[in-house]
Short mmCIF file of C-alpha atoms in Angstrom, two decimals:
data_model
loop_
_atom_site.label_atom_id
_atom_site.label_comp_id
_atom_site.label_asym_id
_atom_site.label_seq_id
_atom_site.Cartn_x
_atom_site.Cartn_y
_atom_site.Cartn_z
CA ALA A 17 20.48 -26.81 5.45
CA GLN A 18 17.90 -26.21 8.07
CA THR A 19 14.46 -27.76 7.88
CA VAL A 20 11.28 -27.30 9.88
CA THR A 21 8.71 -30.10 10.31
CA GLN A 22 5.13 -29.77 11.45
CA SER A 23 3.77 -33.29 11.66
CA GLN A 24 0.11 -32.36 12.34
CA PRO A 25 -1.66 -31.18 9.20
CA GLU A 26 -4.85 -30.52 11.11
CA MET A 27 -5.84 -30.10 14.68
CA SER A 28 -9.13 -29.37 16.41
CA VAL A 29 -9.95 -28.02 19.82
CA GLN A 30 -13.06 -27.16 21.77
CA GLU A 31 -13.57 -23.48 22.65
CA ALA A 32 -12.02 -22.69 26.04
CA GLU A 33 -9.90 -25.76 25.95
CA THR A 34 -6.10 -26.10 25.45
CA VAL A 35 -4.32 -27.32 22.37
CA THR A 36 -0.64 -27.93 21.62
CA LEU A 37 0.76 -27.70 18.11
CA SER A 38 4.06 -29.53 17.44
CA CYS A 39 7.14 -28.39 15.54
CA THR A 40 10.51 -29.94 15.21
CA TYR A 41 13.53 -28.57 13.33
CA ASP A 42 16.96 -29.60 12.16
CA THR A 43 20.01 -27.38 12.31
CA SER A 44 23.67 -27.58 13.17
CA GLU A 45 23.68 -24.01 14.45
CA SER A 46 23.69 -23.19 18.10
CA ASP A 47 22.12 -19.81 17.96
CA TYR A 48 18.95 -18.99 16.19
CA TYR A 49 15.40 -17.75 16.48
CA LEU A 50 12.17 -19.74 16.35
CA PHE A 51 8.81 -18.32 15.60
CA TRP A 52 5.08 -19.21 15.43
CA TYR A 53 3.00 -17.31 12.84
CA LYS A 54 -0.72 -17.41 12.47
CA GLN A 55 -2.34 -17.15 9.01
CA PRO A 56 -6.15 -16.59 9.05
CA PRO A 57 -8.09 -16.82 5.70
CA SER A 58 -7.19 -13.20 5.08
CA ARG A 59 -3.75 -14.52 4.21
CA GLN A 60 -2.04 -11.98 6.57
CA MET A 61 0.79 -13.60 8.45
CA ILE A 62 0.74 -12.52 12.09
CA LEU A 63 3.63 -13.15 14.51
CA VAL A 64 2.30 -15.05 17.51
CA ILE A 65 5.49 -15.63 19.55
CA ARG A 66 9.22 -15.69 19.29
CA GLN A 67 11.94 -17.61 21.08
CA GLU A 68 15.63 -16.97 21.07
CA ALA A 69 17.54 -20.22 21.19
CA TYR A 70 20.07 -18.91 23.76
CA LYS A 71 17.31 -18.24 26.30
CA GLN A 72 16.28 -21.21 28.33
CA GLN A 73 13.11 -19.69 29.62
CA ASN A 74 10.10 -20.58 27.40
CA ALA A 75 8.40 -17.50 25.75
CA THR A 76 4.84 -16.60 26.67
CA GLU A 77 2.38 -14.10 25.09
CA ASN A 78 -0.89 -14.04 27.05
CA ARG A 79 -2.71 -17.31 26.11
CA PHE A 80 0.15 -18.51 23.89
CA SER A 81 3.23 -20.26 25.24
CA VAL A 82 5.95 -22.43 23.84
CA ASN A 83 7.71 -25.60 25.11
CA PHE A 84 11.29 -25.12 23.69
CA GLN A 85 13.46 -28.19 24.00
CA LYS A 86 16.78 -27.25 22.39
CA ALA A 87 18.41 -30.61 22.73
CA ALA A 88 15.51 -32.36 21.15
CA LYS A 89 15.05 -29.59 18.57
CA SER A 90 11.50 -29.25 19.44
CA PHE A 91 9.39 -26.10 19.59
CA SER A 92 5.71 -26.68 20.44
CA LEU A 93 3.01 -24.00 20.73
CA LYS A 94 0.38 -24.26 23.48
CA ILE A 95 -2.86 -22.19 23.14
CA SER A 96 -4.79 -21.92 26.35
CA ASP A 97 -8.49 -20.97 26.64
CA SER A 98 -8.92 -21.37 22.89
CA GLN A 99 -11.11 -18.86 21.17
CA LEU A 100 -13.07 -18.91 17.87
CA GLY A 101 -10.71 -16.32 16.54
CA ASP A 102 -7.72 -18.62 17.04
CA ALA A 103 -8.93 -20.72 14.13
CA ALA A 104 -6.25 -20.36 11.44
CA MET A 105 -3.18 -21.94 9.89
CA TYR A 106 -0.21 -21.99 12.18
CA PHE A 107 3.30 -21.98 10.85
CA CYS A 108 6.54 -22.66 12.72
CA ALA A 109 9.55 -20.93 11.36
CA TYR A 110 13.31 -20.78 11.99
CA ARG A 111 15.88 -18.08 11.40
CA SER A 112 19.66 -18.07 11.85
CA ARG A 113 20.81 -15.46 14.25
CA GLY A 114 24.03 -14.63 12.45
CA SER A 115 22.39 -12.74 9.63
CA GLN A 116 19.17 -10.89 8.94
CA GLY A 117 18.15 -13.62 6.48
CA ASN A 118 15.06 -15.42 5.44
CA LEU A 119 12.68 -17.42 7.53
CA ILE A 120 12.39 -21.15 6.95
CA PHE A 121 8.88 -22.42 7.37
CA GLY A 122 7.18 -25.64 8.13
CA LYS A 123 4.12 -26.69 6.14
CA GLY A 124 1.71 -25.54 8.73
CA THR A 125 -1.07 -26.97 10.93
CA LYS A 126 -4.72 -26.00 10.31
CA LEU A 127 -6.42 -25.30 13.63
CA SER A 128 -10.14 -25.59 13.97
CA VAL A 129 -12.02 -24.26 17.08
CA LYS A 130 -15.40 -25.85 17.85
CA PRO A 131 -17.92 -23.80 19.71
CA GLY B 8 1.21 3.29 11.02
CA ALA B 9 0.57 1.64 7.65
CA GLY B 10 1.56 -1.93 7.28
CA VAL B 11 3.15 -3.74 4.22
CA SER B 12 0.86 -3.38 1.26
CA GLN B 13 0.84 -5.50 -1.89
CA SER B 14 -0.84 -5.08 -5.17
CA PRO B 15 -2.74 -6.49 -6.91
CA SER B 16 -4.60 -8.70 -4.41
CA ASN B 17 -5.46 -11.21 -7.09
CA LYS B 18 -4.11 -11.68 -10.55
CA VAL B 19 -5.22 -14.06 -13.23
CA THR B 20 -2.98 -14.51 -16.26
CA GLU B 21 -2.60 -16.73 -19.25
CA LYS B 22 0.25 -19.11 -19.47
CA GLY B 23 3.22 -17.42 -21.22
CA LYS B 24 2.39 -13.95 -20.16
CA ASP B 25 4.61 -11.79 -17.90
CA VAL B 26 3.34 -10.48 -14.61
CA GLU B 27 4.51 -7.82 -12.08
CA LEU B 28 3.75 -7.95 -8.41
CA ARG B 29 4.28 -4.91 -6.22
CA CYS B 30 5.23 -4.55 -2.51
CA ASP B 31 5.27 -1.37 -0.47
CA PRO B 32 7.16 -2.12 2.81
CA ILE B 33 6.71 -0.34 6.12
CA SER B 34 8.40 3.09 6.05
CA GLY B 35 11.92 2.86 7.48
CA HIS B 36 12.26 -0.91 7.01
CA THR B 37 15.48 -1.64 5.27
CA ALA B 38 15.04 -5.29 4.76
CA LEU B 39 12.51 -6.77 2.24
CA TYR B 40 11.65 -10.37 1.54
CA TRP B 41 9.55 -12.15 -1.05
CA TYR B 42 8.04 -15.58 -0.34
CA ARG B 43 5.91 -17.97 -2.36
CA GLN B 44 3.13 -20.03 -0.88
CA ARG B 45 1.69 -22.85 -2.89
CA LEU B 46 -1.67 -24.20 -1.96
CA GLY B 47 -1.60 -26.16 1.30
CA GLN B 48 2.10 -25.46 1.77
CA GLY B 49 4.42 -23.38 3.92
CA LEU B 50 6.22 -20.32 2.69
CA GLU B 51 9.20 -20.69 0.36
CA PHE B 52 11.87 -17.99 0.35
CA LEU B 53 12.53 -16.28 -2.97
CA ILE B 54 14.60 -13.20 -2.57
CA TYR B 55 15.83 -10.80 0.07
CA PHE B 56 16.95 -7.07 -0.06
CA GLN B 57 18.92 -5.36 2.57
CA GLY B 58 19.56 -1.61 2.07
CA ASN B 59 21.98 -1.04 -0.78
CA SER B 60 23.57 -4.43 -0.57
CA ALA B 61 23.34 -6.95 -3.34
CA PRO B 62 20.13 -8.96 -2.93
CA ASP B 63 20.13 -12.59 -1.85
CA LYS B 64 18.56 -14.35 -4.88
CA SER B 65 19.21 -17.86 -3.69
CA GLY B 66 15.53 -18.80 -3.47
CA LEU B 67 14.49 -17.83 -6.98
CA PRO B 68 13.25 -20.97 -8.66
CA SER B 69 14.30 -20.14 -12.15
CA ASP B 70 15.62 -17.29 -14.33
CA ARG B 71 12.04 -16.45 -15.26
CA PHE B 72 11.86 -14.85 -11.70
CA SER B 73 13.50 -11.53 -10.96
CA ALA B 74 12.90 -8.69 -8.54
CA GLU B 75 14.00 -5.18 -8.00
CA ARG B 76 13.93 -2.72 -5.26
CA THR B 77 14.25 1.07 -5.47
CA GLY B 78 16.38 2.15 -2.50
CA GLU B 79 14.58 1.26 0.64
CA SER B 80 11.07 1.55 -0.82
CA VAL B 81 8.93 -0.26 -3.31
CA SER B 82 9.89 -3.68 -4.74
CA THR B 83 8.60 -5.40 -7.77
CA LEU B 84 8.65 -9.20 -8.43
CA THR B 85 8.49 -10.06 -12.10
CA ILE B 86 7.74 -13.46 -13.37
CA GLN B 87 8.27 -13.96 -17.15
CA ARG B 88 6.57 -16.50 -19.41
CA THR B 89 4.41 -17.64 -16.58
CA GLN B 90 3.72 -21.41 -16.15
CA GLN B 91 0.85 -23.11 -14.33
CA GLU B 92 3.19 -24.16 -11.54
CA ASP B 93 3.69 -20.49 -10.75
CA SER B 94 0.17 -20.28 -9.41
CA ALA B 95 0.54 -19.46 -5.72
CA VAL B 96 0.25 -16.62 -3.22
CA TYR B 97 3.25 -14.34 -3.20
CA LEU B 98 3.91 -12.76 0.11
CA CYS B 99 6.14 -9.74 0.79
CA ALA B 100 7.55 -8.99 4.22
CA SER B 101 9.79 -6.18 5.70
CA SER B 102 11.74 -5.69 8.77
CA LEU B 103 14.07 -3.07 10.46
CA ALA B 104 17.74 -3.49 10.25
CA GLY B 105 19.01 -5.41 13.24
CA ALA B 106 15.63 -6.50 14.32
CA PRO B 107 15.81 -10.14 15.43
CA GLY B 108 13.84 -11.55 12.45
CA GLU B 109 10.62 -9.88 13.23
CA GLN B 110 9.20 -9.60 9.71
CA TYR B 111 5.93 -7.93 9.01
CA PHE B 112 3.99 -9.49 6.18
CA GLY B 113 1.62 -8.08 3.62
CA PRO B 114 -1.60 -9.69 2.65
CA GLY B 115 -0.06 -11.30 -0.45
CA THR B 116 -0.96 -11.47 -4.15
CA ARG B 117 -2.82 -14.56 -5.37
CA LEU B 118 -1.52 -15.41 -8.77
CA THR B 119 -3.50 -17.89 -10.97
CA VAL B 120 -2.02 -18.89 -14.22
CA THR B 121 -4.58 -20.45 -16.70
#
């Protein structure tokens, strides 16, 4: 079975600085998707960024980018120019490509942004 | 357009009572998922509906949990004889058929069992 591990329960960053959130996963599959979701206090899960495992190029979305290391099964999220609105829980998630099945989530990292 | 909606937003119930949680997916989304999020934890998969196919119930924690979906619209998650360990936020998500896992989440229902 696949597992997702986020080893940083909490992280803090100064406004305008850069922070990296870590995620590792375990799978025997070769083709899959990886995601980072943001969950603010409103509880609404918001998709931040998505990576397809067969693509070597790291995904980027404005200030958000990932460092995808397939061999190491690592998928970290980098947030540049951090803003107060980035403060939230961040969840790393995995999904098999072969079926439109459920997401497997890590336990999350709580990010605080200091003004 | 409208996103995924869930009701009620919050529910407090006494141990042993049954509860029903509702999810309205985005119109046209054939796939619907239920997840449970305990305090300080990630999301746990409960059940998945895809069109008219038999649902994937592999995540349901016990036979007290069940869910139904009417066609490709509303879904109801029912928890019978609630226990204190059922206290959690229950999140619903929907997606298009064939979409590469891009699930859109509702705001969740916070269930508290006293």
